[in-house]
mmCIF file of C-alpha atoms in Angstrom:
data_model
loop_
_atom_site.group_PDB
_atom_site.id
_atom_site.type_symbol
_atom_site.label_atom_id
_atom_site.label_comp_id
_atom_site.label_asym_id
_atom_site.label_seq_id
_atom_site.Cartn_x
_atom_site.Cartn_y
_atom_site.Cartn_z
ATOM 1 C CA MET A 1 13.012 -183.632 113.429
ATOM 2 C CA GLU A 2 16.083 -184.027 111.263
ATOM 3 C CA ASN A 3 17.536 -182.809 107.962
ATOM 4 C CA GLY A 4 14.623 -180.544 107.101
ATOM 5 C CA GLU A 5 11.836 -183.040 107.591
ATOM 6 C CA VAL A 6 8.426 -181.658 108.520
ATOM 7 C CA PRO A 7 7.527 -183.069 111.972
ATOM 8 C CA GLU A 8 4.530 -185.395 112.115
ATOM 9 C CA ASP A 9 2.837 -183.215 114.731
ATOM 10 C CA ALA A 10 3.381 -179.970 112.800
ATOM 11 C CA ASN A 11 0.542 -177.538 112.101
ATOM 12 C CA GLU A 12 -1.210 -177.474 108.766
ATOM 13 C CA ASN A 13 0.655 -175.357 106.158
ATOM 14 C CA CYS A 14 3.965 -175.823 107.982
ATOM 15 C CA PRO A 15 6.663 -173.904 106.028
ATOM 16 C CA GLY A 16 9.260 -176.546 106.954
ATOM 17 C CA PRO A 17 12.048 -176.339 109.534
ATOM 18 C CA GLN A 18 14.605 -175.163 106.946
ATOM 19 C CA SER A 19 12.487 -172.201 105.834
ATOM 20 C CA GLU A 20 13.560 -168.704 106.848
ATOM 21 C CA SER A 21 10.063 -168.250 108.279
ATOM 22 C CA ALA A 22 10.247 -171.463 110.334
ATOM 23 C CA GLY A 23 8.832 -170.822 113.810
ATOM 24 C CA LYS A 24 7.907 -167.255 112.865
ATOM 25 C CA SER A 25 5.028 -167.421 110.395
ATOM 26 C CA ASP A 26 1.357 -167.263 111.375
ATOM 27 C CA SER A 27 0.945 -170.956 110.591
ATOM 28 C CA CYS A 28 3.551 -171.755 113.295
ATOM 29 C CA GLN A 29 1.491 -170.296 116.138
ATOM 30 C CA GLY A 30 0.691 -172.948 118.742
ATOM 31 C CA CYS A 31 2.834 -175.631 117.082
ATOM 32 C CA PRO A 32 4.743 -177.739 119.652
ATOM 33 C CA ASN A 33 7.865 -177.414 117.466
ATOM 34 C CA GLN A 34 7.725 -173.616 117.113
ATOM 35 C CA GLU A 35 10.661 -172.773 119.375
ATOM 36 C CA ALA A 36 12.839 -175.570 118.018
ATOM 37 C CA CYS A 37 12.207 -174.469 114.433
ATOM 38 C CA ALA A 38 12.826 -170.816 115.189
ATOM 39 C CA THR A 39 16.207 -171.471 116.791
ATOM 40 C CA ALA A 40 17.419 -174.380 114.633
ATOM 41 C CA PRO A 41 20.300 -173.716 112.229
ATOM 42 C CA LYS A 42 19.152 -173.239 108.632
ATOM 43 C CA GLY A 43 20.708 -174.583 105.472
ATOM 44 C CA PRO A 44 22.094 -177.955 104.452
ATOM 45 C CA ASP A 45 23.500 -180.337 107.047
ATOM 46 C CA PRO A 46 27.299 -179.911 106.839
ATOM 47 C CA ASP A 47 27.739 -183.611 107.649
ATOM 48 C CA LEU A 48 25.985 -184.486 104.405
ATOM 49 C CA VAL A 49 28.712 -182.621 102.549
ATOM 50 C CA ALA A 50 31.352 -184.670 104.378
ATOM 51 C CA ILE A 51 29.463 -187.887 103.569
ATOM 52 C CA ALA A 52 29.259 -186.939 99.895
ATOM 53 C CA GLU A 53 33.013 -186.372 99.848
ATOM 54 C CA ARG A 54 33.667 -189.791 101.418
ATOM 55 C CA MET A 55 31.246 -191.549 99.077
ATOM 56 C CA ALA A 56 32.732 -189.908 95.988
ATOM 57 C CA THR A 57 35.243 -192.774 95.803
ATOM 58 C CA VAL A 58 32.563 -195.503 96.060
ATOM 59 C CA LYS A 59 31.153 -196.632 92.707
ATOM 60 C CA HIS A 60 28.181 -198.724 93.832
ATOM 61 C CA LYS A 61 26.207 -198.865 97.070
ATOM 62 C CA ILE A 62 23.919 -201.819 97.818
ATOM 63 C CA LEU A 63 21.613 -202.103 100.838
ATOM 64 C CA ILE A 64 20.821 -205.576 102.200
ATOM 65 C CA LEU A 65 17.412 -205.457 103.884
ATOM 66 C CA SER A 66 14.853 -207.774 105.441
ATOM 67 C CA GLY A 67 11.447 -207.232 106.946
ATOM 68 C CA LYS A 68 11.862 -210.094 109.386
ATOM 69 C CA GLY A 69 14.802 -210.902 111.663
ATOM 70 C CA GLY A 70 16.524 -214.278 111.530
ATOM 71 C CA VAL A 71 16.123 -214.842 107.779
ATOM 72 C CA GLY A 72 19.856 -214.949 107.000
ATOM 73 C CA LYS A 73 20.328 -211.361 105.821
ATOM 74 C CA SER A 74 23.754 -210.964 107.423
ATOM 75 C CA THR A 75 24.868 -214.356 106.076
ATOM 76 C CA PHE A 76 23.912 -213.175 102.592
ATOM 77 C CA SER A 77 25.690 -209.823 103.122
ATOM 78 C CA ALA A 78 28.856 -211.606 104.225
ATOM 79 C CA GLN A 79 28.865 -214.111 101.364
ATOM 80 C CA LEU A 80 28.037 -211.440 98.785
ATOM 81 C CA SER A 81 31.039 -209.452 100.031
ATOM 82 C CA PHE A 82 33.321 -212.506 99.951
ATOM 83 C CA ALA A 83 32.167 -213.264 96.408
ATOM 84 C CA LEU A 84 32.675 -209.753 95.053
ATOM 85 C CA ALA A 85 36.116 -209.593 96.674
ATOM 86 C CA SER A 86 37.061 -212.935 95.114
ATOM 87 C CA LEU A 87 36.319 -211.356 91.719
ATOM 88 C CA ASP A 88 39.027 -208.787 92.573
ATOM 89 C CA PHE A 89 36.602 -205.959 93.181
ATOM 90 C CA GLN A 90 37.402 -203.526 95.980
ATOM 91 C CA VAL A 91 34.659 -204.152 98.539
ATOM 92 C CA GLY A 92 33.525 -202.530 101.787
ATOM 93 C CA LEU A 93 30.980 -204.121 104.138
ATOM 94 C CA LEU A 94 29.255 -201.694 106.513
ATOM 95 C CA ASP A 95 27.250 -203.223 109.373
ATOM 96 C CA ILE A 96 24.587 -200.781 110.601
ATOM 97 C CA ASP A 97 22.751 -203.341 112.736
ATOM 98 C CA ILE A 98 23.676 -201.392 115.849
ATOM 99 C CA CYS A 99 21.938 -203.624 118.402
ATOM 100 C CA GLY A 100 22.765 -206.970 116.794
ATOM 101 C CA PRO A 101 26.103 -206.714 114.964
ATOM 102 C CA SER A 102 26.871 -210.215 113.665
ATOM 103 C CA ILE A 103 29.116 -209.263 110.733
ATOM 104 C CA PRO A 104 32.399 -209.427 112.749
ATOM 105 C CA LYS A 105 31.613 -213.072 113.591
ATOM 106 C CA MET A 106 30.635 -213.953 110.029
ATOM 107 C CA LEU A 107 33.815 -212.430 108.599
ATOM 108 C CA GLY A 108 36.115 -214.042 111.185
ATOM 109 C CA LEU A 109 37.019 -210.680 112.736
ATOM 110 C CA GLU A 110 35.906 -211.032 116.357
ATOM 111 C CA GLY A 111 38.159 -209.243 118.836
ATOM 112 C CA GLN A 112 39.470 -206.713 116.309
ATOM 113 C CA ASP A 113 39.692 -203.008 117.185
ATOM 114 C CA ILE A 114 39.120 -199.937 115.041
ATOM 115 C CA HIS A 115 42.182 -197.790 114.402
ATOM 116 C CA GLN A 116 42.257 -194.106 113.554
ATOM 117 C CA SER A 117 44.602 -192.236 111.264
ATOM 118 C CA ASN A 118 44.755 -188.700 109.958
ATOM 119 C CA LEU A 119 42.450 -189.907 107.145
ATOM 120 C CA GLY A 120 39.750 -191.168 109.539
ATOM 121 C CA TRP A 121 38.653 -194.525 110.924
ATOM 122 C CA SER A 122 40.304 -197.469 109.210
ATOM 123 C CA PRO A 123 38.139 -200.461 108.276
ATOM 124 C CA ILE A 124 39.169 -203.897 109.519
ATOM 125 C CA TYR A 125 40.441 -205.900 106.556
ATOM 126 C CA VAL A 126 39.679 -209.566 105.904
ATOM 127 C CA GLU A 127 41.767 -209.349 102.762
ATOM 128 C CA SER A 128 43.454 -206.429 101.057
ATOM 129 C CA ASN A 129 40.319 -205.777 98.985
ATOM 130 C CA LEU A 130 37.635 -206.505 101.605
ATOM 131 C CA GLY A 131 37.230 -204.024 104.473
ATOM 132 C CA VAL A 132 34.608 -204.160 107.242
ATOM 133 C CA MET A 133 33.165 -201.648 109.702
ATOM 134 C CA SER A 134 30.784 -202.492 112.547
ATOM 135 C CA VAL A 135 29.794 -201.297 116.000
ATOM 136 C CA GLY A 136 30.835 -204.810 117.040
ATOM 137 C CA PHE A 137 34.455 -203.639 116.868
ATOM 138 C CA MET A 138 33.699 -200.889 119.381
ATOM 139 C CA LEU A 139 32.210 -202.971 122.198
ATOM 140 C CA PRO A 140 34.507 -203.591 125.180
ATOM 141 C CA ASN A 141 32.769 -206.911 125.743
ATOM 142 C CA PRO A 142 31.066 -208.948 122.964
ATOM 143 C CA ASP A 143 28.187 -209.666 125.368
ATOM 144 C CA GLU A 144 27.617 -205.947 125.980
ATOM 145 C CA ALA A 145 24.104 -204.792 125.057
ATOM 146 C CA VAL A 146 23.786 -201.638 122.940
ATOM 147 C CA ILE A 147 20.863 -199.824 124.572
ATOM 148 C CA TRP A 148 20.519 -196.750 122.403
ATOM 149 C CA ARG A 149 17.587 -194.674 121.241
ATOM 150 C CA GLY A 150 17.173 -193.656 117.620
ATOM 151 C CA PRO A 151 19.132 -190.368 117.596
ATOM 152 C CA ARG A 152 22.277 -192.019 118.952
ATOM 153 C CA LYS A 153 22.029 -194.870 116.447
ATOM 154 C CA ASN A 154 21.570 -192.355 113.651
ATOM 155 C CA GLY A 155 24.585 -190.413 114.898
ATOM 156 C CA LEU A 156 26.815 -193.479 114.696
ATOM 157 C CA ILE A 157 25.597 -194.360 111.203
ATOM 158 C CA LYS A 158 26.387 -190.800 110.109
ATOM 159 C CA GLN A 159 29.826 -191.097 111.707
ATOM 160 C CA PHE A 160 30.502 -194.373 109.906
ATOM 161 C CA LEU A 161 29.640 -192.728 106.584
ATOM 162 C CA LYS A 162 31.616 -189.515 107.057
ATOM 163 C CA ASP A 163 34.594 -190.718 109.115
ATOM 164 C CA VAL A 164 35.490 -194.187 107.772
ATOM 165 C CA HIS A 165 38.255 -194.007 105.167
ATOM 166 C CA TRP A 166 37.290 -196.708 102.649
ATOM 167 C CA GLY A 167 39.485 -195.459 99.854
ATOM 168 C CA ASP A 168 38.460 -196.414 96.324
ATOM 169 C CA LEU A 169 35.642 -199.001 96.373
ATOM 170 C CA ASP A 170 33.798 -200.781 93.609
ATOM 171 C CA PHE A 171 31.052 -201.848 96.031
ATOM 172 C CA LEU A 172 29.882 -200.776 99.473
ATOM 173 C CA VAL A 173 27.536 -203.438 100.873
ATOM 174 C CA VAL A 174 25.394 -202.136 103.753
ATOM 175 C CA ASP A 175 23.976 -204.756 106.124
ATOM 176 C CA ALA A 176 20.914 -203.187 107.791
ATOM 177 C CA PRO A 177 18.849 -204.461 110.726
ATOM 178 C CA PRO A 178 15.404 -205.962 110.066
ATOM 179 C CA GLY A 179 12.455 -203.604 109.767
ATOM 180 C CA THR A 180 11.853 -200.104 108.394
ATOM 181 C CA SER A 181 12.802 -197.832 111.278
ATOM 182 C CA ASP A 182 15.433 -195.259 112.249
ATOM 183 C CA GLU A 183 18.483 -196.970 110.786
ATOM 184 C CA HIS A 184 16.811 -197.486 107.407
ATOM 185 C CA ILE A 185 15.505 -193.941 107.148
ATOM 186 C CA SER A 186 18.923 -192.579 108.156
ATOM 187 C CA ILE A 187 21.005 -194.626 105.702
ATOM 188 C CA VAL A 188 18.710 -193.635 102.828
ATOM 189 C CA GLN A 189 18.727 -189.949 103.838
ATOM 190 C CA PHE A 190 22.483 -189.820 104.309
ATOM 191 C CA LEU A 191 23.291 -191.610 101.032
ATOM 192 C CA GLN A 192 20.509 -190.291 98.810
ATOM 193 C CA ALA A 193 22.503 -187.400 97.390
ATOM 194 C CA THR A 194 25.416 -189.724 96.551
ATOM 195 C CA GLY A 195 23.237 -192.324 94.834
ATOM 196 C CA ILE A 196 22.125 -195.746 96.086
ATOM 197 C CA ASP A 197 22.190 -198.435 93.405
ATOM 198 C CA GLY A 198 19.434 -200.363 95.127
ATOM 199 C CA ALA A 199 18.482 -202.906 97.749
ATOM 200 C CA ILE A 200 18.475 -206.681 97.947
ATOM 201 C CA ILE A 201 15.751 -207.975 100.244
ATOM 202 C CA VAL A 202 16.167 -211.322 102.007
ATOM 203 C CA THR A 203 13.266 -213.452 103.195
ATOM 204 C CA THR A 204 12.303 -217.024 104.022
ATOM 205 C CA PRO A 205 9.468 -218.770 102.133
ATOM 206 C CA GLN A 206 6.646 -218.725 104.683
ATOM 207 C CA GLN A 207 3.930 -216.091 104.958
ATOM 208 C CA VAL A 208 5.016 -215.055 108.477
ATOM 209 C CA SER A 209 8.180 -213.666 106.904
ATOM 210 C CA LEU A 210 6.671 -212.449 103.634
ATOM 211 C CA ILE A 211 4.080 -210.317 105.434
ATOM 212 C CA ASP A 212 6.923 -208.187 106.804
ATOM 213 C CA VAL A 213 8.998 -208.337 103.624
ATOM 214 C CA ARG A 214 6.103 -206.804 101.702
ATOM 215 C CA LYS A 215 6.454 -203.811 104.043
ATOM 216 C CA GLU A 216 10.166 -203.653 103.203
ATOM 217 C CA VAL A 217 9.385 -203.572 99.481
ATOM 218 C CA SER A 218 6.831 -200.827 100.165
ATOM 219 C CA PHE A 219 9.448 -198.880 102.144
ATOM 220 C CA CYS A 220 11.884 -199.019 99.229
ATOM 221 C CA LYS A 221 9.238 -197.782 96.809
ATOM 222 C CA LYS A 222 8.272 -194.898 99.117
ATOM 223 C CA VAL A 223 11.842 -193.672 99.629
ATOM 224 C CA GLY A 224 12.876 -194.161 96.007
ATOM 225 C CA VAL A 225 15.314 -197.058 96.450
ATOM 226 C CA GLU A 226 15.205 -199.590 93.632
ATOM 227 C CA VAL A 227 14.681 -203.214 94.645
ATOM 228 C CA LEU A 228 17.472 -205.062 92.824
ATOM 229 C CA GLY A 229 15.914 -208.370 93.778
ATOM 230 C CA VAL A 230 14.485 -210.581 96.478
ATOM 231 C CA VAL A 231 16.332 -213.653 97.764
ATOM 232 C CA GLU A 232 14.368 -216.544 99.235
ATOM 233 C CA ASN A 233 16.733 -217.947 101.846
ATOM 234 C CA MET A 234 16.400 -221.258 103.732
ATOM 235 C CA SER A 235 14.309 -222.525 100.835
ATOM 236 C CA GLY A 236 14.190 -226.140 102.007
ATOM 237 C CA LEU A 237 16.839 -228.186 103.817
ATOM 238 C CA SER A 238 19.204 -229.548 101.203
ATOM 239 C CA GLN A 239 22.400 -231.527 101.703
ATOM 240 C CA PRO A 240 24.188 -234.591 100.319
ATOM 241 C CA LEU A 241 22.659 -237.831 101.545
ATOM 242 C CA THR A 242 26.022 -238.866 102.953
ATOM 243 C CA ASP A 243 26.000 -235.848 105.297
ATOM 244 C CA PHE A 244 22.878 -237.036 107.110
ATOM 245 C CA LYS A 245 22.838 -239.035 110.312
ATOM 246 C CA PHE A 246 20.429 -241.963 110.340
ATOM 247 C CA MET A 247 18.740 -242.818 113.625
ATOM 248 C CA LYS A 248 16.291 -245.432 114.858
ATOM 249 C CA ALA A 249 14.357 -245.775 118.083
ATOM 250 C CA GLY A 250 15.817 -248.149 120.662
ATOM 251 C CA GLU A 251 13.917 -250.417 123.015
ATOM 252 C CA HIS A 252 13.235 -247.639 125.494
ATOM 253 C CA GLY A 253 12.598 -244.872 122.940
ATOM 254 C CA GLU A 254 16.169 -243.612 122.875
ATOM 255 C CA GLN A 255 17.794 -242.579 119.590
ATOM 256 C CA VAL A 256 20.338 -245.068 118.230
ATOM 257 C CA ASP A 257 22.802 -243.940 115.548
ATOM 258 C CA VAL A 258 22.748 -246.399 112.621
ATOM 259 C CA THR A 259 24.495 -244.117 110.103
ATOM 260 C CA LYS A 260 27.440 -246.407 109.449
ATOM 261 C CA ALA A 261 25.213 -249.426 108.838
ATOM 262 C CA VAL A 262 22.969 -247.483 106.434
ATOM 263 C CA LEU A 263 25.877 -246.054 104.437
ATOM 264 C CA ASP A 264 27.607 -249.442 104.282
ATOM 265 C CA CYS A 265 24.385 -250.963 102.958
ATOM 266 C CA MET A 266 24.110 -248.236 100.303
ATOM 267 C CA ARG A 267 27.708 -248.746 99.198
ATOM 268 C CA GLU A 268 27.129 -252.451 98.834
ATOM 269 C CA LYS A 269 23.655 -252.525 97.266
ATOM 270 C CA ALA A 270 22.955 -249.110 95.723
ATOM 271 C CA PRO A 271 26.155 -247.006 95.438
ATOM 272 C CA GLU A 272 24.442 -244.565 93.063
ATOM 273 C CA LEU A 273 22.397 -243.290 96.031
ATOM 274 C CA LEU A 274 25.561 -241.895 97.607
ATOM 275 C CA GLU A 275 25.642 -239.185 94.917
ATOM 276 C CA LEU A 276 22.155 -237.907 95.699
ATOM 277 C CA VAL A 277 21.270 -234.658 97.451
ATOM 278 C CA ALA A 278 18.314 -234.932 99.838
ATOM 279 C CA PHE A 279 15.763 -232.130 100.096
ATOM 280 C CA THR A 280 12.812 -231.363 102.353
ATOM 281 C CA GLU A 281 10.764 -228.250 102.987
ATOM 282 C CA VAL A 282 11.293 -226.637 106.379
ATOM 283 C CA PHE A 283 8.984 -223.645 105.981
ATOM 284 C CA ASP A 284 5.587 -223.768 104.327
ATOM 285 C CA SER A 285 5.748 -222.323 100.814
ATOM 286 C CA SER A 286 2.324 -223.468 99.625
ATOM 287 C CA ALA A 287 1.319 -219.832 98.966
ATOM 288 C CA GLY A 288 4.071 -219.484 96.368
ATOM 289 C CA GLY A 289 6.871 -218.104 98.540
ATOM 290 C CA ALA A 290 8.989 -215.127 97.546
ATOM 291 C CA ALA A 291 8.590 -215.742 93.817
ATOM 292 C CA GLU A 292 4.831 -215.228 93.988
ATOM 293 C CA MET A 293 5.239 -212.138 96.185
ATOM 294 C CA CYS A 294 7.681 -210.644 93.665
ATOM 295 C CA ARG A 295 5.244 -211.292 90.826
ATOM 296 C CA GLU A 296 2.446 -209.566 92.733
ATOM 297 C CA MET A 297 4.558 -206.561 93.770
ATOM 298 C CA GLY A 298 6.428 -206.142 90.495
ATOM 299 C CA VAL A 299 9.981 -206.601 91.782
ATOM 300 C CA PRO A 300 12.735 -208.962 90.549
ATOM 301 C CA PHE A 301 13.186 -212.403 92.090
ATOM 302 C CA LEU A 302 16.868 -213.363 92.367
ATOM 303 C CA GLY A 303 16.291 -216.984 93.376
ATOM 304 C CA LYS A 304 16.256 -219.516 96.193
ATOM 305 C CA VAL A 305 19.097 -220.407 98.547
ATOM 306 C CA PRO A 306 18.656 -223.767 100.283
ATOM 307 C CA LEU A 307 19.116 -224.228 104.007
ATOM 308 C CA ASP A 308 22.568 -225.777 103.767
ATOM 309 C CA PRO A 309 24.206 -226.840 107.052
ATOM 310 C CA GLN A 310 27.610 -226.322 105.426
ATOM 311 C CA LEU A 311 26.761 -222.704 104.637
ATOM 312 C CA CYS A 312 25.682 -222.240 108.261
ATOM 313 C CA LYS A 313 29.018 -223.700 109.350
ATOM 314 C CA ALA A 314 30.954 -221.353 107.054
ATOM 315 C CA ALA A 315 29.128 -218.384 108.593
ATOM 316 C CA GLU A 316 29.891 -219.625 112.107
ATOM 317 C CA GLU A 317 33.567 -220.020 111.218
ATOM 318 C CA GLY A 318 33.764 -216.628 109.498
ATOM 319 C CA ARG A 319 34.832 -217.897 106.078
ATOM 320 C CA SER A 320 33.693 -217.797 102.483
ATOM 321 C CA CYS A 321 31.366 -220.576 101.339
ATOM 322 C CA PHE A 322 33.084 -220.425 97.943
ATOM 323 C CA GLU A 323 36.380 -221.812 99.253
ATOM 324 C CA GLY A 324 36.739 -225.551 98.757
ATOM 325 C CA GLN A 325 33.848 -227.890 98.011
ATOM 326 C CA SER A 326 32.097 -228.135 101.371
ATOM 327 C CA CYS A 327 29.180 -225.854 100.390
ATOM 328 C CA ARG A 328 28.479 -227.653 97.126
ATOM 329 C CA VAL A 329 24.694 -227.317 97.589
ATOM 330 C CA SER A 330 24.471 -223.576 98.331
ATOM 331 C CA ALA A 331 27.612 -222.052 96.769
ATOM 332 C CA PRO A 332 26.600 -222.610 93.097
ATOM 333 C CA VAL A 333 23.181 -221.049 93.782
ATOM 334 C CA LEU A 334 24.719 -217.991 95.443
ATOM 335 C CA ARG A 335 27.276 -217.725 92.639
ATOM 336 C CA GLY A 336 24.489 -217.652 90.056
ATOM 337 C CA MET A 337 22.621 -214.943 91.967
ATOM 338 C CA ILE A 338 25.703 -212.763 92.218
ATOM 339 C CA GLU A 339 26.462 -213.097 88.513
ATOM 340 C CA LYS A 340 22.835 -212.174 87.826
ATOM 341 C CA LEU A 341 23.101 -209.219 90.213
ATOM 342 C CA LEU A 342 26.145 -207.825 88.416
ATOM 343 C CA LYS A 343 24.001 -207.483 85.297
ATOM 344 C CA VAL A 344 20.787 -206.160 86.881
ATOM 345 C CA LYS A 345 21.905 -202.518 86.822
ATOM 346 C CA GLU A 346 24.093 -202.851 83.703
ATOM 347 C CA TRP A 347 27.065 -201.571 85.643
ATOM 348 C CA ASN A 348 29.836 -200.252 83.453
ATOM 349 C CA GLN A 349 31.212 -202.590 80.830
ATOM 350 C CA ASP A 350 34.719 -202.804 82.292
ATOM 351 C CA GLU A 351 33.320 -204.136 85.569
ATOM 352 C CA LEU A 352 30.994 -206.579 83.814
ATOM 353 C CA GLN A 353 33.859 -207.864 81.667
ATOM 354 C CA HIS A 354 35.965 -208.175 84.806
ATOM 355 C CA ALA A 355 33.272 -210.222 86.506
ATOM 356 C CA GLU A 356 32.721 -212.484 83.510
ATOM 357 C CA ASN A 357 36.427 -213.232 83.171
ATOM 358 C CA GLY A 358 36.689 -214.266 86.834
ATOM 359 C CA ARG A 359 34.916 -216.991 88.740
ATOM 360 C CA VAL A 360 33.682 -216.881 92.328
#
């Protein structure tokens, strides 16, 4: 029972735990929560006031959600943050995946420690305009398991929101764990009064993922968070033909690398093939993938991001996929999505002009 919510096991006609008659009215008799309601402090949660004060300097707040784990949500959160920062926006990335914090790795910040000042906890900065906060910075050992129940997780999320000194931000990107449980309910409750611009939901194309993502869309509708768009990640393996290894079976079934011979043959006989990008489906999308789900559920579809080994490598190395030309398959797609995202909510004209004058 938290922040005035009526407990699930409450009696019929419950007056609510914040009511002056909570635990005292006739309808409270025999309720298992009667004593707790009668003695609980009444009135607004003072921490929500502190959160509102912190968030007053944050223009836009975006949740990154997924129904299914392992779909590349944190990779998208990291690259979205890199991209917005490269457009000279002031960006904060908050990792609330308490049990599986991968953001420090994906931003190249492993081994960093949180510092405190008289203003609060200081984010760890990748660049002067990109700050990060994660429970990963608080673990004495990166292999340490976080074995916490819901209330403790919720307490840390609240502390992140009220104690981290972000300063003036254009965007706060919140990377949430998969599912629709404690962390999701808490972040929505804690930020609701300050305004959440919406959520981006990440999925992969197959039904096994989409079944859970539908629940995530339903969650957003129930709690009043707008779905800014759905991203279909790992939408087919796609990479330049020259990045592939070519193998053939040897006499005893072993794999023999014939890459050099194949590429030499292409250069000699069909050099135009060296410019091609090869594509193959990894996950079954015969049911229409995320685009069809979005059509059925009435939410925007932001597009498809291919499974690009170079993007995976950038995430492993904690760097932006927009630097250099190595991610030439995935970076243009992500860039297009981010430019589209900046226009979805018609954010103020100065920011839109700023984004259009810059390039990721």
